[in-house]
């Protein structure tokens, strides 16, 4: 665990498996993902693209420099942004949840897929209740898990760190409760919570922060994941899922990029500012 | 500690009361509602728009009844029980109604994926900017805080109004964004009377759009008499409310 801010900055290029994936998707395509190598919201979209087998180009941007090409697509200057060049003029999409919903709908209408995969992040429309439970799980991630992660990481005094840890664990437990509920309703095929389940929308929503819990929270807060065989097995399945793994950089990239959050440097990001101000995340 | 639920008028009034009366027969879909709750009204508007049969059951969310908690541990409204399966969260209910009742017209989302994404993006804006902005303006204490909160809210409304195709958000068809937003339009007189808000000050586009939402039949049918909303908002205006939304706003948490 480190105790001093060494002034490290966020990275500008992917490393490890993510770098290979970015390379493999560097040719022009009708769909471009504007992303940043460290950003968990980008990783949601990226993992979804990989899983759904949709043709795309990965394009790295530094969102903090507010490049014009990003602002054209995203007035708030946020990543992820999707540019759709099969429209004239090109259209843009923002918000990771909206983008992933969109990609799912593209995929299930079988347009823009690179392979003959029939992967989907949702149960079929013929099972609306199962779909709704997945949305509830995703909602829990956005409402609780994500803010709790930042509250914990940005906490500076010991009391707040303890509170933050509890908040993050509570959020995980809230999500697990919803996984168990879907299990009780008999939906064992949807979601990695189940041994024979497939990657779900909710898993994609949660995975980037669960992953950063194992490196960033561990390093800066000494965080240890909750015990429990089923939860640990779930974590393994998520982190080693090929579509997710392909979008992960090496540990050092995340440790360097998150130091600014860990020491709550002023104006670290719009997300960090919102946490400090107690307003909704952008 | 004062008991807020003791002061809540126990049932819908005005046009909403008529609608409640018309939905007392048992149905596959049971709709658990609080007549005064704007989140409930979103789902209620959707049910009415899409002509989905439902049985309306009034719940006092501050005094939680056993069966209700059994099916909905968080105890929040709106909630539904559909063929014995329980569900909650207003926007998730709207998506569920789309999936579960494909044959009921009209739909609140268009067919095209990009148009659907556009609708969801702006429903997200309503959830993240407009609703919290409304709550913060109501609960702000002192002129400076109230002015600042109001200015922020108006900015969010202006941004939304800029994207209204007209007459409704996506154009001719009433949809997701309209249903997500309408309950707060119906309550904006609270801000006009207490926080110096006016639709005109936001802009002409907002004023026109708000008027369309307010007069939509499904919105009118689910609206109770103003005086009863006023009584409830009195607590919020003094920052004494104890609803989940109020507590979350005070603590700076999402809700």
PDB file of N, CA, C and O in Angstrom, chain A residues 171-224:
ATOM      1  N   UNK A 171     -22.237  -2.493  -1.517  1.00  0.00           N
ATOM      2  CA  UNK A 171     -22.684  -2.418  -2.913  1.00  0.00           C
ATOM      3  C   UNK A 171     -22.505  -3.769  -3.605  1.00  0.00           C
ATOM      4  O   UNK A 171     -23.372  -4.206  -4.370  1.00  0.00           O
ATOM      5  N   UNK A 172     -21.377  -4.422  -3.335  1.00  0.00           N
ATOM      6  CA  UNK A 172     -21.152  -5.758  -3.907  1.00  0.00           C
ATOM      7  C   UNK A 172     -22.243  -6.702  -3.414  1.00  0.00           C
ATOM      8  O   UNK A 172     -22.832  -7.462  -4.195  1.00  0.00           O
ATOM      9  N   UNK A 173     -22.520  -6.621  -2.109  1.00  0.00           N
ATOM     10  CA  UNK A 173     -23.537  -7.518  -1.543  1.00  0.00           C
ATOM     11  C   UNK A 173     -24.912  -7.261  -2.150  1.00  0.00           C
ATOM     12  O   UNK A 173     -25.673  -8.189  -2.396  1.00  0.00           O
ATOM     13  N   UNK A 174     -25.202  -5.981  -2.414  1.00  0.00           N
ATOM     14  CA  UNK A 174     -26.473  -5.633  -3.061  1.00  0.00           C
ATOM     15  C   UNK A 174     -26.580  -6.266  -4.436  1.00  0.00           C
ATOM     16  O   UNK A 174     -27.630  -6.790  -4.822  1.00  0.00           O
ATOM     17  N   UNK A 175     -25.485  -6.235  -5.171  1.00  0.00           N
ATOM     18  CA  UNK A 175     -25.465  -6.834  -6.503  1.00  0.00           C
ATOM     19  C   UNK A 175     -25.622  -8.350  -6.409  1.00  0.00           C
ATOM     20  O   UNK A 175     -26.400  -8.960  -7.156  1.00  0.00           O
ATOM     21  N   UNK A 176     -24.897  -8.943  -5.475  1.00  0.00           N
ATOM     22  CA  UNK A 176     -24.976 -10.408  -5.296  1.00  0.00           C
ATOM     23  C   UNK A 176     -26.399 -10.829  -4.925  1.00  0.00           C
ATOM     24  O   UNK A 176     -26.896 -11.849  -5.415  1.00  0.00           O
ATOM     25  N   UNK A 177     -27.061 -10.027  -4.092  1.00  0.00           N
ATOM     26  CA  UNK A 177     -28.457 -10.322  -3.735  1.00  0.00           C
ATOM     27  C   UNK A 177     -29.325 -10.406  -4.989  1.00  0.00           C
ATOM     28  O   UNK A 177     -30.185 -11.287  -5.109  1.00  0.00           O
ATOM     29  N   UNK A 178     -29.078  -9.484  -5.921  1.00  0.00           N
ATOM     30  CA  UNK A 178     -29.867  -9.500  -7.157  1.00  0.00           C
ATOM     31  C   UNK A 178     -29.481 -10.670  -8.060  1.00  0.00           C
ATOM     32  O   UNK A 178     -30.329 -11.214  -8.768  1.00  0.00           O
ATOM     33  N   UNK A 179     -28.199 -11.063  -8.046  1.00  0.00           N
ATOM     34  CA  UNK A 179     -27.795 -12.265  -8.788  1.00  0.00           C
ATOM     35  C   UNK A 179     -28.519 -13.490  -8.221  1.00  0.00           C
ATOM     36  O   UNK A 179     -29.042 -14.325  -8.959  1.00  0.00           O
ATOM     37  N   UNK A 180     -28.573 -13.562  -6.885  1.00  0.00           N
ATOM     38  CA  UNK A 180     -29.199 -14.717  -6.238  1.00  0.00           C
ATOM     39  C   UNK A 180     -30.694 -14.737  -6.510  1.00  0.00           C
ATOM     40  O   UNK A 180     -31.315 -15.796  -6.631  1.00  0.00           O
ATOM     41  N   UNK A 181     -31.270 -13.554  -6.590  1.00  0.00           N
ATOM     42  CA  UNK A 181     -32.696 -13.479  -6.868  1.00  0.00           C
ATOM     43  C   UNK A 181     -33.002 -14.044  -8.252  1.00  0.00           C
ATOM     44  O   UNK A 181     -33.953 -14.813  -8.437  1.00  0.00           O
ATOM     45  N   UNK A 182     -32.176 -13.668  -9.243  1.00  0.00           N
ATOM     46  CA  UNK A 182     -32.376 -14.187 -10.601  1.00  0.00           C
ATOM     47  C   UNK A 182     -32.209 -15.705 -10.604  1.00  0.00           C
ATOM     48  O   UNK A 182     -32.930 -16.427 -11.290  1.00  0.00           O
ATOM     49  N   UNK A 183     -31.248 -16.148  -9.787  1.00  0.00           N
ATOM     50  CA  UNK A 183     -30.995 -17.586  -9.650  1.00  0.00           C
ATOM     51  C   UNK A 183     -32.234 -18.299  -9.132  1.00  0.00           C
ATOM     52  O   UNK A 183     -32.644 -19.336  -9.636  1.00  0.00           O
ATOM     53  N   UNK A 184     -32.853 -17.695  -8.085  1.00  0.00           N
ATOM     54  CA  UNK A 184     -34.055 -18.289  -7.491  1.00  0.00           C
ATOM     55  C   UNK A 184     -35.201 -18.339  -8.483  1.00  0.00           C
ATOM     56  O   UNK A 184     -36.029 -19.225  -8.442  1.00  0.00           O
ATOM     57  N   UNK A 185     -35.248 -17.361  -9.374  1.00  0.00           N
ATOM     58  CA  UNK A 185     -36.321 -17.323 -10.362  1.00  0.00           C
ATOM     59  C   UNK A 185     -36.058 -18.315 -11.501  1.00  0.00           C
ATOM     60  O   UNK A 185     -36.873 -18.431 -12.411  1.00  0.00           O
ATOM     61  N   UNK A 186     -34.901 -18.974 -11.466  1.00  0.00           N
ATOM     62  CA  UNK A 186     -34.608 -20.015 -12.447  1.00  0.00           C
ATOM     63  C   UNK A 186     -33.836 -19.557 -13.665  1.00  0.00           C
ATOM     64  O   UNK A 186     -33.754 -20.258 -14.667  1.00  0.00           O
ATOM     65  N   UNK A 187     -33.231 -18.347 -13.579  1.00  0.00           N
ATOM     66  CA  UNK A 187     -32.528 -17.844 -14.769  1.00  0.00           C
ATOM     67  C   UNK A 187     -31.042 -18.141 -14.677  1.00  0.00           C
ATOM     68  O   UNK A 187     -30.229 -17.243 -14.506  1.00  0.00           O
ATOM     69  N   UNK A 188     -30.675 -19.411 -14.763  1.00  0.00           N
ATOM     70  CA  UNK A 188     -29.277 -19.795 -14.575  1.00  0.00           C
ATOM     71  C   UNK A 188     -28.435 -19.639 -15.838  1.00  0.00           C
ATOM     72  O   UNK A 188     -27.228 -19.761 -15.794  1.00  0.00           O
ATOM     73  N   UNK A 189     -29.052 -19.361 -16.951  1.00  0.00           N
ATOM     74  CA  UNK A 189     -28.264 -19.233 -18.177  1.00  0.00           C
ATOM     75  C   UNK A 189     -27.686 -17.845 -18.374  1.00  0.00           C
ATOM     76  O   UNK A 189     -26.756 -17.660 -19.142  1.00  0.00           O
ATOM     77  N   UNK A 190     -28.284 -16.867 -17.700  1.00  0.00           N
ATOM     78  CA  UNK A 190     -27.927 -15.488 -17.997  1.00  0.00           C
ATOM     79  C   UNK A 190     -27.079 -14.895 -16.899  1.00  0.00           C
ATOM     80  O   UNK A 190     -27.515 -14.738 -15.778  1.00  0.00           O
ATOM     81  N   UNK A 191     -25.835 -14.605 -17.245  1.00  0.00           N
ATOM     82  CA  UNK A 191     -24.978 -13.998 -16.235  1.00  0.00           C
ATOM     83  C   UNK A 191     -23.950 -14.977 -15.740  1.00  0.00           C
ATOM     84  O   UNK A 191     -24.235 -16.169 -15.547  1.00  0.00           O
ATOM     85  N   UNK A 192     -22.734 -14.447 -15.505  1.00  0.00           N
ATOM     86  CA  UNK A 192     -21.615 -15.292 -15.090  1.00  0.00           C
ATOM     87  C   UNK A 192     -21.721 -15.741 -13.634  1.00  0.00           C
ATOM     88  O   UNK A 192     -20.928 -16.558 -13.180  1.00  0.00           O
ATOM     89  N   UNK A 193     -22.708 -15.226 -12.882  1.00  0.00           N
ATOM     90  CA  UNK A 193     -22.891 -15.680 -11.498  1.00  0.00           C
ATOM     91  C   UNK A 193     -23.070 -17.194 -11.469  1.00  0.00           C
ATOM     92  O   UNK A 193     -22.678 -17.873 -10.530  1.00  0.00           O
ATOM     93  N   UNK A 194     -23.694 -17.672 -12.538  1.00  0.00           N
ATOM     94  CA  UNK A 194     -23.941 -19.104 -12.641  1.00  0.00           C
ATOM     95  C   UNK A 194     -22.817 -19.746 -13.431  1.00  0.00           C
ATOM     96  O   UNK A 194     -22.356 -19.191 -14.421  1.00  0.00           O
ATOM     97  N   UNK A 195     -22.430 -20.909 -12.978  1.00  0.00           N
ATOM     98  CA  UNK A 195     -21.319 -21.628 -13.607  1.00  0.00           C
ATOM     99  C   UNK A 195     -21.499 -21.775 -15.107  1.00  0.00           C
ATOM    100  O   UNK A 195     -20.548 -21.684 -15.853  1.00  0.00           O
ATOM    101  N   UNK A 196     -22.735 -22.076 -15.518  1.00  0.00           N
ATOM    102  CA  UNK A 196     -22.933 -22.292 -16.948  1.00  0.00           C
ATOM    103  C   UNK A 196     -23.585 -21.090 -17.632  1.00  0.00           C
ATOM    104  O   UNK A 196     -24.109 -21.172 -18.732  1.00  0.00           O
ATOM    105  N   UNK A 197     -23.542 -19.946 -16.959  1.00  0.00           N
ATOM    106  CA  UNK A 197     -24.149 -18.744 -17.522  1.00  0.00           C
ATOM    107  C   UNK A 197     -23.231 -18.047 -18.520  1.00  0.00           C
ATOM    108  O   UNK A 197     -22.024 -18.280 -18.558  1.00  0.00           O
ATOM    109  N   UNK A 198     -23.813 -17.190 -19.325  1.00  0.00           N
ATOM    110  CA  UNK A 198     -23.018 -16.421 -20.282  1.00  0.00           C
ATOM    111  C   UNK A 198     -22.918 -14.963 -19.831  1.00  0.00           C
ATOM    112  O   UNK A 198     -23.719 -14.506 -19.009  1.00  0.00           O
ATOM    113  N   UNK A 199     -21.933 -14.268 -20.380  1.00  0.00           N
ATOM    114  CA  UNK A 199     -21.695 -12.864 -20.019  1.00  0.00           C
ATOM    115  C   UNK A 199     -22.967 -12.052 -20.230  1.00  0.00           C
ATOM    116  O   UNK A 199     -23.584 -12.116 -21.288  1.00  0.00           O
ATOM    117  N   UNK A 200     -23.359 -11.306 -19.208  1.00  0.00           N
ATOM    118  CA  UNK A 200     -24.587 -10.520 -19.313  1.00  0.00           C
ATOM    119  C   UNK A 200     -24.278  -9.027 -19.300  1.00  0.00           C
ATOM    120  O   UNK A 200     -23.182  -8.601 -18.953  1.00  0.00           O
ATOM    121  N   UNK A 201     -25.280  -8.260 -19.656  1.00  0.00           N
ATOM    122  CA  UNK A 201     -25.225  -6.790 -19.597  1.00  0.00           C
ATOM    123  C   UNK A 201     -24.779  -6.335 -18.217  1.00  0.00           C
ATOM    124  O   UNK A 201     -23.949  -5.428 -18.095  1.00  0.00           O
ATOM    125  N   UNK A 202     -25.310  -6.963 -17.174  1.00  0.00           N
ATOM    126  CA  UNK A 202     -24.959  -6.579 -15.812  1.00  0.00           C
ATOM    127  C   UNK A 202     -23.489  -6.882 -15.514  1.00  0.00           C
ATOM    128  O   UNK A 202     -22.803  -6.097 -14.862  1.00  0.00           O
ATOM    129  N   UNK A 203     -23.002  -8.027 -15.986  1.00  0.00           N
ATOM    130  CA  UNK A 203     -21.592  -8.375 -15.788  1.00  0.00           C
ATOM    131  C   UNK A 203     -20.699  -7.324 -16.439  1.00  0.00           C
ATOM    132  O   UNK A 203     -19.713  -6.884 -15.867  1.00  0.00           O
ATOM    133  N   UNK A 204     -21.064  -6.932 -17.660  1.00  0.00           N
ATOM    134  CA  UNK A 204     -20.276  -5.935 -18.397  1.00  0.00           C
ATOM    135  C   UNK A 204     -20.283  -4.591 -17.662  1.00  0.00           C
ATOM    136  O   UNK A 204     -19.277  -3.896 -17.611  1.00  0.00           O
ATOM    137  N   UNK A 205     -21.422  -4.249 -17.090  1.00  0.00           N
ATOM    138  CA  UNK A 205     -21.533  -3.000 -16.334  1.00  0.00           C
ATOM    139  C   UNK A 205     -20.629  -3.023 -15.105  1.00  0.00           C
ATOM    140  O   UNK A 205     -20.010  -2.030 -14.763  1.00  0.00           O
ATOM    141  N   UNK A 206     -20.562  -4.158 -14.434  1.00  0.00           N
ATOM    142  CA  UNK A 206     -19.830  -4.255 -13.167  1.00  0.00           C
ATOM    143  C   UNK A 206     -18.337  -4.531 -13.339  1.00  0.00           C
ATOM    144  O   UNK A 206     -17.513  -4.044 -12.552  1.00  0.00           O
ATOM    145  N   UNK A 207     -18.004  -5.336 -14.350  1.00  0.00           N
ATOM    146  CA  UNK A 207     -16.645  -5.887 -14.460  1.00  0.00           C
ATOM    147  C   UNK A 207     -15.499  -4.874 -14.321  1.00  0.00           C
ATOM    148  O   UNK A 207     -14.537  -5.141 -13.597  1.00  0.00           O
ATOM    149  N   UNK A 208     -15.560  -3.723 -15.000  1.00  0.00           N
ATOM    150  CA  UNK A 208     -14.402  -2.817 -14.910  1.00  0.00           C
ATOM    151  C   UNK A 208     -14.074  -2.375 -13.480  1.00  0.00           C
ATOM    152  O   UNK A 208     -12.903  -2.204 -13.141  1.00  0.00           O
ATOM    153  N   UNK A 209     -15.103  -2.197 -12.642  1.00  0.00           N
ATOM    154  CA  UNK A 209     -14.841  -1.754 -11.264  1.00  0.00           C
ATOM    155  C   UNK A 209     -14.442  -2.924 -10.377  1.00  0.00           C
ATOM    156  O   UNK A 209     -13.624  -2.773  -9.489  1.00  0.00           O
ATOM    157  N   UNK A 210     -15.004  -4.095 -10.638  1.00  0.00           N
ATOM    158  CA  UNK A 210     -14.585  -5.276  -9.891  1.00  0.00           C
ATOM    159  C   UNK A 210     -13.117  -5.568 -10.197  1.00  0.00           C
ATOM    160  O   UNK A 210     -12.339  -5.904  -9.300  1.00  0.00           O
ATOM    161  N   UNK A 211     -12.750  -5.384 -11.447  1.00  0.00           N
ATOM    162  CA  UNK A 211     -11.348  -5.578 -11.866  1.00  0.00           C
ATOM    163  C   UNK A 211     -10.448  -4.570 -11.164  1.00  0.00           C
ATOM    164  O   UNK A 211      -9.398  -4.928 -10.619  1.00  0.00           O
ATOM    165  N   UNK A 212     -10.846  -3.316 -11.137  1.00  0.00           N
ATOM    166  CA  UNK A 212     -10.026  -2.284 -10.497  1.00  0.00           C
ATOM    167  C   UNK A 212      -9.989  -2.445  -8.977  1.00  0.00           C
ATOM    168  O   UNK A 212      -9.100  -1.925  -8.311  1.00  0.00           O
ATOM    169  N   UNK A 213     -10.957  -3.182  -8.432  1.00  0.00           N
ATOM    170  CA  UNK A 213     -10.905  -3.492  -7.000  1.00  0.00           C
ATOM    171  C   UNK A 213      -9.714  -4.403  -6.713  1.00  0.00           C
ATOM    172  O   UNK A 213      -9.088  -4.305  -5.644  1.00  0.00           O
ATOM    173  N   UNK A 214      -9.383  -5.268  -7.672  1.00  0.00           N
ATOM    174  CA  UNK A 214      -8.302  -6.233  -7.454  1.00  0.00           C
ATOM    175  C   UNK A 214      -6.924  -5.625  -7.642  1.00  0.00           C
ATOM    176  O   UNK A 214      -5.931  -6.215  -7.237  1.00  0.00           O
ATOM    177  N   UNK A 215      -6.824  -4.475  -8.253  1.00  0.00           N
ATOM    178  CA  UNK A 215      -5.499  -3.853  -8.393  1.00  0.00           C
ATOM    179  C   UNK A 215      -5.467  -2.473  -7.729  1.00  0.00           C
ATOM    180  O   UNK A 215      -4.746  -2.271  -6.743  1.00  0.00           O
ATOM    181  N   UNK A 216      -6.260  -1.549  -8.188  1.00  0.00           N
ATOM    182  CA  UNK A 216      -6.238  -0.177  -7.661  1.00  0.00           C
ATOM    183  C   UNK A 216      -6.649  -0.116  -6.188  1.00  0.00           C
ATOM    184  O   UNK A 216      -5.937   0.455  -5.350  1.00  0.00           O
ATOM    185  N   UNK A 217      -7.798  -0.713  -5.851  1.00  0.00           N
ATOM    186  CA  UNK A 217      -8.240  -0.670  -4.447  1.00  0.00           C
ATOM    187  C   UNK A 217      -7.303  -1.471  -3.558  1.00  0.00           C
ATOM    188  O   UNK A 217      -7.055  -1.112  -2.403  1.00  0.00           O
ATOM    189  N   UNK A 218      -6.809  -2.569  -4.115  1.00  0.00           N
ATOM    190  CA  UNK A 218      -5.881  -3.391  -3.326  1.00  0.00           C
ATOM    191  C   UNK A 218      -4.615  -2.601  -3.013  1.00  0.00           C
ATOM    192  O   UNK A 218      -4.166  -2.558  -1.864  1.00  0.00           O
ATOM    193  N   UNK A 219      -4.085  -1.928  -4.020  1.00  0.00           N
ATOM    194  CA  UNK A 219      -2.819  -1.224  -3.858  1.00  0.00           C
ATOM    195  C   UNK A 219      -2.961   0.022  -2.994  1.00  0.00           C
ATOM    196  O   UNK A 219      -2.141   0.271  -2.104  1.00  0.00           O
ATOM    197  N   UNK A 220      -4.008   0.801  -3.237  1.00  0.00           N
ATOM    198  CA  UNK A 220      -4.120   2.096  -2.553  1.00  0.00           C
ATOM    199  C   UNK A 220      -4.908   2.035  -1.249  1.00  0.00           C
ATOM    200  O   UNK A 220      -4.838   2.967  -0.451  1.00  0.00           O
ATOM    201  N   UNK A 221      -5.681   0.977  -1.050  1.00  0.00           N
ATOM    202  CA  UNK A 221      -6.491   0.900   0.164  1.00  0.00           C
ATOM    203  C   UNK A 221      -6.328  -0.412   0.912  1.00  0.00           C
ATOM    204  O   UNK A 221      -7.001  -0.629   1.924  1.00  0.00           O
ATOM    205  N   UNK A 222      -5.486  -1.303   0.405  1.00  0.00           N
ATOM    206  CA  UNK A 222      -5.328  -2.601   1.049  1.00  0.00           C
ATOM    207  C   UNK A 222      -6.602  -3.414   1.017  1.00  0.00           C
ATOM    208  O   UNK A 222      -6.832  -4.273   1.868  1.00  0.00           O
ATOM    209  N   UNK A 223      -7.443  -3.147   0.026  1.00  0.00           N
ATOM    210  CA  UNK A 223      -8.751  -3.793  -0.032  1.00  0.00           C
ATOM    211  C   UNK A 223      -8.623  -5.270  -0.374  1.00  0.00           C
ATOM    212  O   UNK A 223      -7.867  -5.661  -1.250  1.00  0.00           O
ATOM    213  N   UNK A 224      -9.379  -6.078   0.366  1.00  0.00           N
ATOM    214  CA  UNK A 224      -9.462  -7.518   0.105  1.00  0.00           C
ATOM    215  C   UNK A 224     -10.900  -7.830  -0.289  1.00  0.00           C
ATOM    216  O   UNK A 224     -11.837  -7.400   0.393  1.00  0.00           O
TER     217      UNK A 224
END
